[in-house]
CSV table of C-alpha atoms and ligand atoms in Angstrom, one decimal:
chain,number,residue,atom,x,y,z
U,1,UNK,CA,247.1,23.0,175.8
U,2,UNK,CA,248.2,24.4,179.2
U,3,UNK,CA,249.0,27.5,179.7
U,4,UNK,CA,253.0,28.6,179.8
U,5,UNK,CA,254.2,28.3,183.7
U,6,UNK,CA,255.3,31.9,184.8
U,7,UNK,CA,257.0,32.4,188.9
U,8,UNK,CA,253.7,34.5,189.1
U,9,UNK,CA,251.2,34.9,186.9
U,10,UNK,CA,249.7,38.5,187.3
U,11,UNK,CA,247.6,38.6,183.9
U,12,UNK,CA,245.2,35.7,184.4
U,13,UNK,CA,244.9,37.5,187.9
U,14,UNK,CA,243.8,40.6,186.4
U,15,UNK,CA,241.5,38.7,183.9
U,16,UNK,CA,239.2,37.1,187.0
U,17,UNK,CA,239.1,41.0,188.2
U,18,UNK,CA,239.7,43.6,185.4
U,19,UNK,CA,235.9,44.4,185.6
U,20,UNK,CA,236.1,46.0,189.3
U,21,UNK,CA,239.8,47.1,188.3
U,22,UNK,CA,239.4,49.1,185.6
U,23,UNK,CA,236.7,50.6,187.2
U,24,UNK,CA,238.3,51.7,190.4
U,25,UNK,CA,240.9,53.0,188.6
U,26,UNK,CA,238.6,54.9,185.7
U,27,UNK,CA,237.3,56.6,188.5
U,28,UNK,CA,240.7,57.7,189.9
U,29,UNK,CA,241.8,59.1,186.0
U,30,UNK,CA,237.8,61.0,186.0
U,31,UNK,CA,239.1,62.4,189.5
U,32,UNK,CA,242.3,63.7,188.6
U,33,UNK,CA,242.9,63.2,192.5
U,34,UNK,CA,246.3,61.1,191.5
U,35,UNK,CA,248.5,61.8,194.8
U,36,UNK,CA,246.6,61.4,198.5
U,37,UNK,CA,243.0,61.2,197.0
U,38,UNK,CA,240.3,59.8,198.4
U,39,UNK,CA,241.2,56.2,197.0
U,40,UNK,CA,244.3,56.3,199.4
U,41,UNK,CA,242.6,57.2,202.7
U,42,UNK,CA,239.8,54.4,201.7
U,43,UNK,CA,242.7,51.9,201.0
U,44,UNK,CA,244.2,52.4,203.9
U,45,UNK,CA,241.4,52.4,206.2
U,46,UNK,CA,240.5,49.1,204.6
U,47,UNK,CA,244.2,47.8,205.6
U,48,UNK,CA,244.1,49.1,209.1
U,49,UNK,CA,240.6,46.6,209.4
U,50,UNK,CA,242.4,44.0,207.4
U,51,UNK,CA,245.6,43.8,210.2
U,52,UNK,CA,244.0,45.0,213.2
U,53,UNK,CA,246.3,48.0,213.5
U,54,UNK,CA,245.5,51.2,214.3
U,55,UNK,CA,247.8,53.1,211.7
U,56,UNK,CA,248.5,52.6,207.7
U,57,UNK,CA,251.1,55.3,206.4
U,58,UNK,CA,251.0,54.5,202.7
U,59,UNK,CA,254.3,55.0,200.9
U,60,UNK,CA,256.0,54.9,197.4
U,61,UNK,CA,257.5,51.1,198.1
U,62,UNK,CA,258.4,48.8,200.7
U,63,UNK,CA,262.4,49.7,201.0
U,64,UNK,CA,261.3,53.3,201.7
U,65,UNK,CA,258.9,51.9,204.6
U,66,UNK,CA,262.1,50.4,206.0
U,67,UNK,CA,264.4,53.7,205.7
U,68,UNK,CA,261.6,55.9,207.3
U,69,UNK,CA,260.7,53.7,210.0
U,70,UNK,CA,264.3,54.0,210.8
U,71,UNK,CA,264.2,57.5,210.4
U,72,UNK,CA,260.7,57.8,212.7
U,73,UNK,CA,262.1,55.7,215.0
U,74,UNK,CA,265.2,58.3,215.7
U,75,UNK,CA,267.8,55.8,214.4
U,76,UNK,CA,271.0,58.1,213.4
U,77,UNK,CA,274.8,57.5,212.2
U,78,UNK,CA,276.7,55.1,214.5
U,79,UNK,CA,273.8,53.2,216.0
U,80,UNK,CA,273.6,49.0,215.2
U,81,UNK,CA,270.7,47.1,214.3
U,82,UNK,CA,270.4,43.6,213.7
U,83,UNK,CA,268.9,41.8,211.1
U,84,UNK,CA,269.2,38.9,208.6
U,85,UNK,CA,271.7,38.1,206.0
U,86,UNK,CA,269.3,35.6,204.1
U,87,UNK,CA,267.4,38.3,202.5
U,88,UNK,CA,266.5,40.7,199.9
U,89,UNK,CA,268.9,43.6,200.0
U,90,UNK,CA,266.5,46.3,200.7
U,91,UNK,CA,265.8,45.5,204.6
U,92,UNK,CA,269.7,45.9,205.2
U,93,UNK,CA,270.3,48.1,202.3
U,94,UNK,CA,268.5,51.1,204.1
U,95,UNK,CA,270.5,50.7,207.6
U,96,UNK,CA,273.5,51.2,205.9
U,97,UNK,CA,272.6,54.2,203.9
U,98,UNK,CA,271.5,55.6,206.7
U,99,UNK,CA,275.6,55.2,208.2
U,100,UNK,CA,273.8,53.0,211.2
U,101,UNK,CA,276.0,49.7,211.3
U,102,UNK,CA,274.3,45.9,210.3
U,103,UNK,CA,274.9,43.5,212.2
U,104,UNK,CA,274.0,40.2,210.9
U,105,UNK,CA,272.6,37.3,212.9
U,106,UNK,CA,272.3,33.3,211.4
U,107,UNK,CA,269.4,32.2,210.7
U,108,UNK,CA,267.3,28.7,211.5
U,109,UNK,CA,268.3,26.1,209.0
U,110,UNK,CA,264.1,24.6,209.1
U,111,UNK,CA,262.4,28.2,208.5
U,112,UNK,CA,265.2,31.1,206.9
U,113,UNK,CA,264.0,33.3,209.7
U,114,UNK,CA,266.2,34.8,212.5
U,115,UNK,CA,267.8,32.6,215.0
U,116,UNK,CA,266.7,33.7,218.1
U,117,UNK,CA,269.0,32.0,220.0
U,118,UNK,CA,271.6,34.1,218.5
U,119,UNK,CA,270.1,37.5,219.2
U,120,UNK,CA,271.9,38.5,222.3
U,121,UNK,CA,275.1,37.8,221.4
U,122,UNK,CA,275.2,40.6,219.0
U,123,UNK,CA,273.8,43.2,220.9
U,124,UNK,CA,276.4,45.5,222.1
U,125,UNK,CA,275.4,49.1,223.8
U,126,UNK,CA,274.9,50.8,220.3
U,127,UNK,CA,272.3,48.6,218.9
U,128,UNK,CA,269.1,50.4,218.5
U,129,UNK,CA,267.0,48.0,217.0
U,130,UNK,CA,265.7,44.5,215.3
U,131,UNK,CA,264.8,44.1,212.0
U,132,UNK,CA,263.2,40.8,211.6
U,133,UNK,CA,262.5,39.6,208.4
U,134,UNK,CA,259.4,36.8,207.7
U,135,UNK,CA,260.8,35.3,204.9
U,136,UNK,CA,259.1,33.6,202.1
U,137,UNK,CA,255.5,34.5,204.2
U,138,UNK,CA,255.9,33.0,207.7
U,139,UNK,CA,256.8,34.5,210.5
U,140,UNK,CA,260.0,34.7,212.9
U,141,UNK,CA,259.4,34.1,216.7
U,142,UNK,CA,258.2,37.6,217.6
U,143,UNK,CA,257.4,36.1,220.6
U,144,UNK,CA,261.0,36.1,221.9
U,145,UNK,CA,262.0,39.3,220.1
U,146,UNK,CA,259.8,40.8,221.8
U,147,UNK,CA,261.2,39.5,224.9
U,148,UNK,CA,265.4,40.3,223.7
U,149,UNK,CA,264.0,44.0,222.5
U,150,UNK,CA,262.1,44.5,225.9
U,151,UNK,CA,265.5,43.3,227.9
U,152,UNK,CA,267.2,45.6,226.0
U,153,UNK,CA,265.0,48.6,225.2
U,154,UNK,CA,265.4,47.9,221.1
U,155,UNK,CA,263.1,49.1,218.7
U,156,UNK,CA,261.9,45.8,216.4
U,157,UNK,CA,261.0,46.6,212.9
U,158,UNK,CA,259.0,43.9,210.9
U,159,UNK,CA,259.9,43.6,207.2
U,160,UNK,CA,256.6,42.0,206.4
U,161,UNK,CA,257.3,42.0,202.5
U,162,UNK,CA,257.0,38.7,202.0
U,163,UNK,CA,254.1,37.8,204.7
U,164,UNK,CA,250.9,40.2,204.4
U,165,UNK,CA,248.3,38.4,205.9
U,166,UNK,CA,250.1,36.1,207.7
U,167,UNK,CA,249.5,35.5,211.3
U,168,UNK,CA,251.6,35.1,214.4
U,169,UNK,CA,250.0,32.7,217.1
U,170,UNK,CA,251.1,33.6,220.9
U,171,UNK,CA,251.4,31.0,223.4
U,172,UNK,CA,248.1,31.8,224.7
U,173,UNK,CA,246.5,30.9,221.8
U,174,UNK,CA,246.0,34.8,220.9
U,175,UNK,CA,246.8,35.7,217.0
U,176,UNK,CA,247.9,39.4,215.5
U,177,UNK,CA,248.5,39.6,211.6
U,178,UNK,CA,252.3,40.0,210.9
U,179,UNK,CA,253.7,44.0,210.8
U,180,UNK,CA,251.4,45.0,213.9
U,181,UNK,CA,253.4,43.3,216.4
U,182,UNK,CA,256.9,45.4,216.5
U,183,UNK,CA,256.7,49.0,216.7
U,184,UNK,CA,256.6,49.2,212.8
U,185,UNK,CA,255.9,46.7,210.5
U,186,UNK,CA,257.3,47.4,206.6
U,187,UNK,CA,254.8,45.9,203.7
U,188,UNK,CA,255.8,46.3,199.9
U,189,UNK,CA,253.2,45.9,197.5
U,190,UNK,CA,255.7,45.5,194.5
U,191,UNK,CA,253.5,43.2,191.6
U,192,UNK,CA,255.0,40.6,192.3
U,193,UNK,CA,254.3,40.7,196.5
U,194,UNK,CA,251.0,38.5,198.0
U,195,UNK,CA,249.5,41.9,197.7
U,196,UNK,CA,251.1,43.3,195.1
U,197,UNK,CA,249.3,47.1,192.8
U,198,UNK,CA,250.7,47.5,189.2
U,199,UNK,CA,254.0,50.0,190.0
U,200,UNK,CA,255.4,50.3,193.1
U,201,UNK,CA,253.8,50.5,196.5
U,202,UNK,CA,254.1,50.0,200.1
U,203,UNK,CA,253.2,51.1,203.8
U,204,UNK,CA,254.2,50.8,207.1
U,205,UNK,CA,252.0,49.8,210.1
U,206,UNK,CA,252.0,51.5,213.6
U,207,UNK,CA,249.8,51.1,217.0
U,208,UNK,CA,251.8,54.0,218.2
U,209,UNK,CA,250.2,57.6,217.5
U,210,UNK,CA,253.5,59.7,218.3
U,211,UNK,CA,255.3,57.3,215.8
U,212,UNK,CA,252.4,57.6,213.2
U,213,UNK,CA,253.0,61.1,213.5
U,214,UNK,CA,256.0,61.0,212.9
U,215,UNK,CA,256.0,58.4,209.9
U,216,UNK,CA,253.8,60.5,208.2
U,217,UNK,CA,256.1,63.8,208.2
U,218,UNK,CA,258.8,62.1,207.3
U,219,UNK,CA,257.3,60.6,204.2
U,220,UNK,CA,256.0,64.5,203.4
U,221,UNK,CA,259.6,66.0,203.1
U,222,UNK,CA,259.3,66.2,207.4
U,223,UNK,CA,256.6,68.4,207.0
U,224,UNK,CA,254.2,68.5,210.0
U,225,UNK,CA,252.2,72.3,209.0
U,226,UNK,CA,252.3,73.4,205.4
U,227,UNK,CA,255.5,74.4,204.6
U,228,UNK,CA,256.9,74.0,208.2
U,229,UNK,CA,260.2,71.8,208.4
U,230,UNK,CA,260.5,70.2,211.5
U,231,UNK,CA,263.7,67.9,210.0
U,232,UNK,CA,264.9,66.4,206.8
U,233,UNK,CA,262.1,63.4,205.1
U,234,UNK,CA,261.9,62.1,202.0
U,235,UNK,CA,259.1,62.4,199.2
U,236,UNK,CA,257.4,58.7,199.7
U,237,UNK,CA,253.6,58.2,198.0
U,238,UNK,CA,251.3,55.9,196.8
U,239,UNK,CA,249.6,57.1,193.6
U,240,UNK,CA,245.9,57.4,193.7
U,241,UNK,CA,245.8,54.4,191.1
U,242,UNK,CA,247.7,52.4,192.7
U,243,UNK,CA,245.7,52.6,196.0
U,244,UNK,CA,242.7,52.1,193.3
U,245,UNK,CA,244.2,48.6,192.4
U,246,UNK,CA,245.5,47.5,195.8
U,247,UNK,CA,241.9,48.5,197.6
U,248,UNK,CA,240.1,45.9,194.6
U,249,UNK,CA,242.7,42.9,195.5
U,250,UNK,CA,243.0,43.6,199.1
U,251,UNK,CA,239.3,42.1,199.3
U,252,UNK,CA,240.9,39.0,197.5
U,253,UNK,CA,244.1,38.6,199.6
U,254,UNK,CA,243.0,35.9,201.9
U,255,UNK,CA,241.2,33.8,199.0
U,256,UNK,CA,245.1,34.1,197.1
U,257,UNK,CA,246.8,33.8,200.2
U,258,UNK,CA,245.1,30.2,200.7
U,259,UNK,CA,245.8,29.6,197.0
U,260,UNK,CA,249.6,29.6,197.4
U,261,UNK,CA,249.1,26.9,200.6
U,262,UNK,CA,247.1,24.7,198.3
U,263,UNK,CA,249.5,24.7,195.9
U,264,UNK,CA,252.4,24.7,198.1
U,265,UNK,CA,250.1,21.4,199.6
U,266,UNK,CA,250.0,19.8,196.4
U,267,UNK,CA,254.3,20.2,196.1
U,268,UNK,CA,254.7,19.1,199.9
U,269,UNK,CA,252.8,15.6,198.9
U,270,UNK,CA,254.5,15.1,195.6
U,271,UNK,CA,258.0,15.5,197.5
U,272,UNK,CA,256.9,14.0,200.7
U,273,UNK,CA,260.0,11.7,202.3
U,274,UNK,CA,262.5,12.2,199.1
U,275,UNK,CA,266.0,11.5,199.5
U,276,UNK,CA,267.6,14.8,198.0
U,277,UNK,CA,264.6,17.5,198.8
U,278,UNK,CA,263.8,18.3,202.0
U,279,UNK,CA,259.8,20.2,202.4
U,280,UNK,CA,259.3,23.7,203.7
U,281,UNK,CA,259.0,23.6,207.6
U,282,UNK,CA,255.8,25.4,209.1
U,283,UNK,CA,256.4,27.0,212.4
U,284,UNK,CA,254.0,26.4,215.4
U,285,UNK,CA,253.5,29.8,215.8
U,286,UNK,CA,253.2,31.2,212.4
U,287,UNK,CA,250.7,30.7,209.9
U,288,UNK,CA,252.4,30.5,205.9
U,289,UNK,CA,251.1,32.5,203.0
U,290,UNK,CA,253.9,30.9,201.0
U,291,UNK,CA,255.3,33.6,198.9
U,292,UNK,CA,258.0,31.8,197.9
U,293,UNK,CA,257.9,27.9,197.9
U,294,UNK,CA,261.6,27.1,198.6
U,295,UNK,CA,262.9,23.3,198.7
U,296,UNK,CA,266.1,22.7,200.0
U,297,UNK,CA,268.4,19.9,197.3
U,298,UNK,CA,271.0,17.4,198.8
U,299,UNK,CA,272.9,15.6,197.0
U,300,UNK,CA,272.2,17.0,193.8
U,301,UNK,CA,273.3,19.3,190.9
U,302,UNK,CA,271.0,22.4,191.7
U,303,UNK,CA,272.6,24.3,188.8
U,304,UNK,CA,272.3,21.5,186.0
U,305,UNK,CA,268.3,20.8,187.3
U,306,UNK,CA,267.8,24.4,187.1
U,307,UNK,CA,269.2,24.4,183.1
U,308,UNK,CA,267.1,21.5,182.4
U,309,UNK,CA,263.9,22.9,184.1
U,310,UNK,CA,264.4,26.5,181.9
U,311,UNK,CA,264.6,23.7,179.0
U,312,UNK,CA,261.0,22.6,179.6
U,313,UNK,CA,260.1,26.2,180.2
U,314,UNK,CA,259.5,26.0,184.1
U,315,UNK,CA,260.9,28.8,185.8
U,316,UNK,CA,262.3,28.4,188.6
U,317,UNK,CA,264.4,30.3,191.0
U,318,UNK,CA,267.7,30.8,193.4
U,319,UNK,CA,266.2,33.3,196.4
U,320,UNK,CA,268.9,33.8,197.3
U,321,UNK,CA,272.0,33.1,195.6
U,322,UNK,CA,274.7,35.2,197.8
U,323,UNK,CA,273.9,36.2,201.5
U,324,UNK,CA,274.1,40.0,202.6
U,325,UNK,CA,277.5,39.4,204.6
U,326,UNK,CA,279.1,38.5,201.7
U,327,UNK,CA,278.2,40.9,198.8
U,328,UNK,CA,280.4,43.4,197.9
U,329,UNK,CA,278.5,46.4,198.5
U,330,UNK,CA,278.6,45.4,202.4
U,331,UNK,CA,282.3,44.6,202.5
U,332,UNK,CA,283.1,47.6,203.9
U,333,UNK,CA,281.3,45.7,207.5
U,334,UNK,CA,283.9,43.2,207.4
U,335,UNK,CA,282.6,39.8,207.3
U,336,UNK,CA,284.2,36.8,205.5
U,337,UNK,CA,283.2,33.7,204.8
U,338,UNK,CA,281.8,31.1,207.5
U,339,UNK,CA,280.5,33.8,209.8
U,340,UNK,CA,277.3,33.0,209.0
U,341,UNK,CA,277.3,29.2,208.3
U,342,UNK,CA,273.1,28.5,207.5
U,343,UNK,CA,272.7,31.1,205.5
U,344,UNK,CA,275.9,30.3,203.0
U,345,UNK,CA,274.7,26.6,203.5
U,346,UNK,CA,270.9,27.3,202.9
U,347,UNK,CA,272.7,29.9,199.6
U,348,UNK,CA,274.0,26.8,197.8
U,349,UNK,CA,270.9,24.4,198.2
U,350,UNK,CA,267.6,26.1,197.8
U,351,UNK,CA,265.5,26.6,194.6
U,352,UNK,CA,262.0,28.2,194.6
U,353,UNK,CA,259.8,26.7,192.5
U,354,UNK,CA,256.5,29.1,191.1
U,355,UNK,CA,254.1,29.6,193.4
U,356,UNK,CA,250.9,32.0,192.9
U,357,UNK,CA,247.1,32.0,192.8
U,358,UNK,CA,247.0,31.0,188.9
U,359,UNK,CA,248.4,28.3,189.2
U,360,UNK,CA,246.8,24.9,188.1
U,361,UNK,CA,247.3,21.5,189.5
U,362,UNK,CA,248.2,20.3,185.5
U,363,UNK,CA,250.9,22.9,185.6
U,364,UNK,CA,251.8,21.5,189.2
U,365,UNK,CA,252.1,18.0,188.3
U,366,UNK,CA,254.2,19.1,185.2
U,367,UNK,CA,257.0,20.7,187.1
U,368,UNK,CA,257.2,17.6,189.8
U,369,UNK,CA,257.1,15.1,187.1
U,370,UNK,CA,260.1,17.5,185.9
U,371,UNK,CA,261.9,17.7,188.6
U,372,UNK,CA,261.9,14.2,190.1
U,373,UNK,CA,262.9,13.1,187.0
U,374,UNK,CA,265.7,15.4,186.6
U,375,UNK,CA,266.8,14.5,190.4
U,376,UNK,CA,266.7,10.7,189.4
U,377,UNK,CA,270.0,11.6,187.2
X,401,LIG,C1,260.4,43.2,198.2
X,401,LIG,C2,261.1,43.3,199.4
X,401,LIG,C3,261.6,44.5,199.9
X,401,LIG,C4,261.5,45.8,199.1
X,401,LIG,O1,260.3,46.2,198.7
X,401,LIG,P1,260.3,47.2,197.4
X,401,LIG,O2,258.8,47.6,197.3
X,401,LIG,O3,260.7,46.5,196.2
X,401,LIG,O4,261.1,48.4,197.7
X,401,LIG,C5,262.2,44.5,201.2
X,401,LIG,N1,262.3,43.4,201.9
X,401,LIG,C6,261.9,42.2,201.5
X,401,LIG,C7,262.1,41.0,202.3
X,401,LIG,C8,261.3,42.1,200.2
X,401,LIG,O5,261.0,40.9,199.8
């Protein structure tokens, strides 16, 4: 019998690692050393070999990574910063909490990411910053940000949620993981994330010292000497355990990473040239850890496919169903419909179907066989 398809499927993960799991964390519980013990300064040293990057600031999750980089980065009330409206909330979420404006900017119809050609038309003198976002694991053209944020003096932000491990390739041929390009790069390590720890996790990544300095104070309640108060922070952690679990599957990330582009393979082959799906498009300067697999449908009844995969107990998924300039809790920025054309367009036609390091090429099979039949209606 095959095993029941799940978006992710973190238990028979844990089964093919529980040994040096429950081990790492055992020793964690026999510590007692649950908040900034020595499991969270080895994890972190581990990550900063991992990316390349000379700072890991480990925090509680990866929307507070966002906010404090903002925070670090001297972002106040008033300022802009640009980002994405095909996204998860979080990455805009923060900017607006903070009272600093969001400007959205289109994205590419091929990848979801930022449309670069767009950039500079919404920078006005208050913008402070980019936010890029590398959606579904592969990265936006950092290349030219870099270039738009260095014309402009902007800060650039990576929301790297969705892409750890992923690499951007520079013209001249040179690669850095994603997150230690801009001046901060924002990871989460929610379960369900490439590398995801079983709660809530995250970190931010910085080559700059005065910045690291400053990321780390504000996650400590802006402490920088015991019990001095240099300006307001937050309280941001990783447990101890968690740190435990995320140093044990770290060592594993680039085994699952190639997982999900096997698997995301197998789907590209099965729906190679079909009239109503088009593929996922790789960029030439990214590599893809596929954290989502996302197929865009024309000509087809997304919603009635979708009723009739959750009938033969496939999940599948809408990421995402309404872009950021058009949910309520952002109407206060003003946008209406058909600002923002791709991403309502690329709203109404994608489905993600599951993707993750468990899953088998019977299961695989099983949902394509589904689905073509189902578009075949
Ligand atoms: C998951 C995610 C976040 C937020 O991470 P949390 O750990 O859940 O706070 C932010 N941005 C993107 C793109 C995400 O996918």
């Amino acid at each position: 019998m095959m095993n029941p398809i799940r978006m992710v499927d973190l238990k028979g993960q844990y089964e093919k690692i529980k040994k040096e799991v429950d081990e790492s964390v055992l020793q964690v519980i026999e510590s007692t050393a649950f908040i900034n013990g020595p499991k969270v300064k080895e994890f972190q040293a581990h990550l900063e070999n991992y990316l390349g990057v000379k700072h890991v600031i480990p925090c509680a999750n990866g929307t507070d990574a966002l906010q404090v980089s903002l925070m670090a980065l001297g972002l106040k009330a008033g300022d802009e910063v640009i980002t994405s409206p095909f996204t998860f909330i979080a990455t805009a979420e923060v900017v607006g909490l903070l009272g600093i404006t969001c400007k959205f900017v289109d994205v590419e119809w091929d990848t979801f990411n930022l449309d670069v050609t767009q950039l500079e038309k919404a920078i006005t003198p208050k913008t402070k910053a980019i936010i890029p976002v590398h959606l579904f694991g592969q990265s936006c053209n950092m290349e030219k940000i870099a270039e738009i944020a260095e014309k402009y003096e902007l800060f650039v932000v990576e929301d790297v949620c969705q892409a750890i491990g992923a690499e951007f390739v520079f013209k001249n041929g040179e690669k850095k993981k994603l997150g230690t390009i801009g001046d901060t790069g924002c990871v989460s390590f929610f379960p369900s994330k490439n590398l995801g720890c079983y709660g809530d996790g995250g970190a931010i990544f910085t080559n700059d010292d005065e910045i690291a300095r400053k990321l780390r104070g504000i996650c400590n309640h802006g402490m920088f000497k015991q019990y001095h108060h240099e300006l307001l922070g937050v309280n941001s952690r990783l447990d101890s355990i968690q740190a435990a679990v995320l140093d044990v599957k770290l060592a594993h990330l680039d085994e699952y990473n190639a997982a999900r582009k096997k698997a995301a393979g197998f789907y590209n082959k099965m729906f190679e040239n079909h009239l109503k799906l088009e593929t996922p498009t790789i960029s030439s300067f990214s590599t893809h850890v596929f954290h989502q697999y996302t197929l865009k449908m024309k000509n087809a009844n997304r919603e009635a496919i979708i009723e009739k995969m959750k009938e033969a107990e496939i999940p599948v998924m809408i990421y995402y169903p309404i872009p950021l300039h058009l949910q309520e809790a952002f109407c206060y920025l003003g946008y209406k419909k058909g600002d923002f054309p791709v991403a309502e367009k690329l709203c109404d036609c994608v489905i993600s179907l599951p993707v993750h390091t468990e899953l088998t090429e019977e299961q695989q099979r099983y949902i394509c066989e589904k689905l073509l039949e189902e578009l075949k209606n």
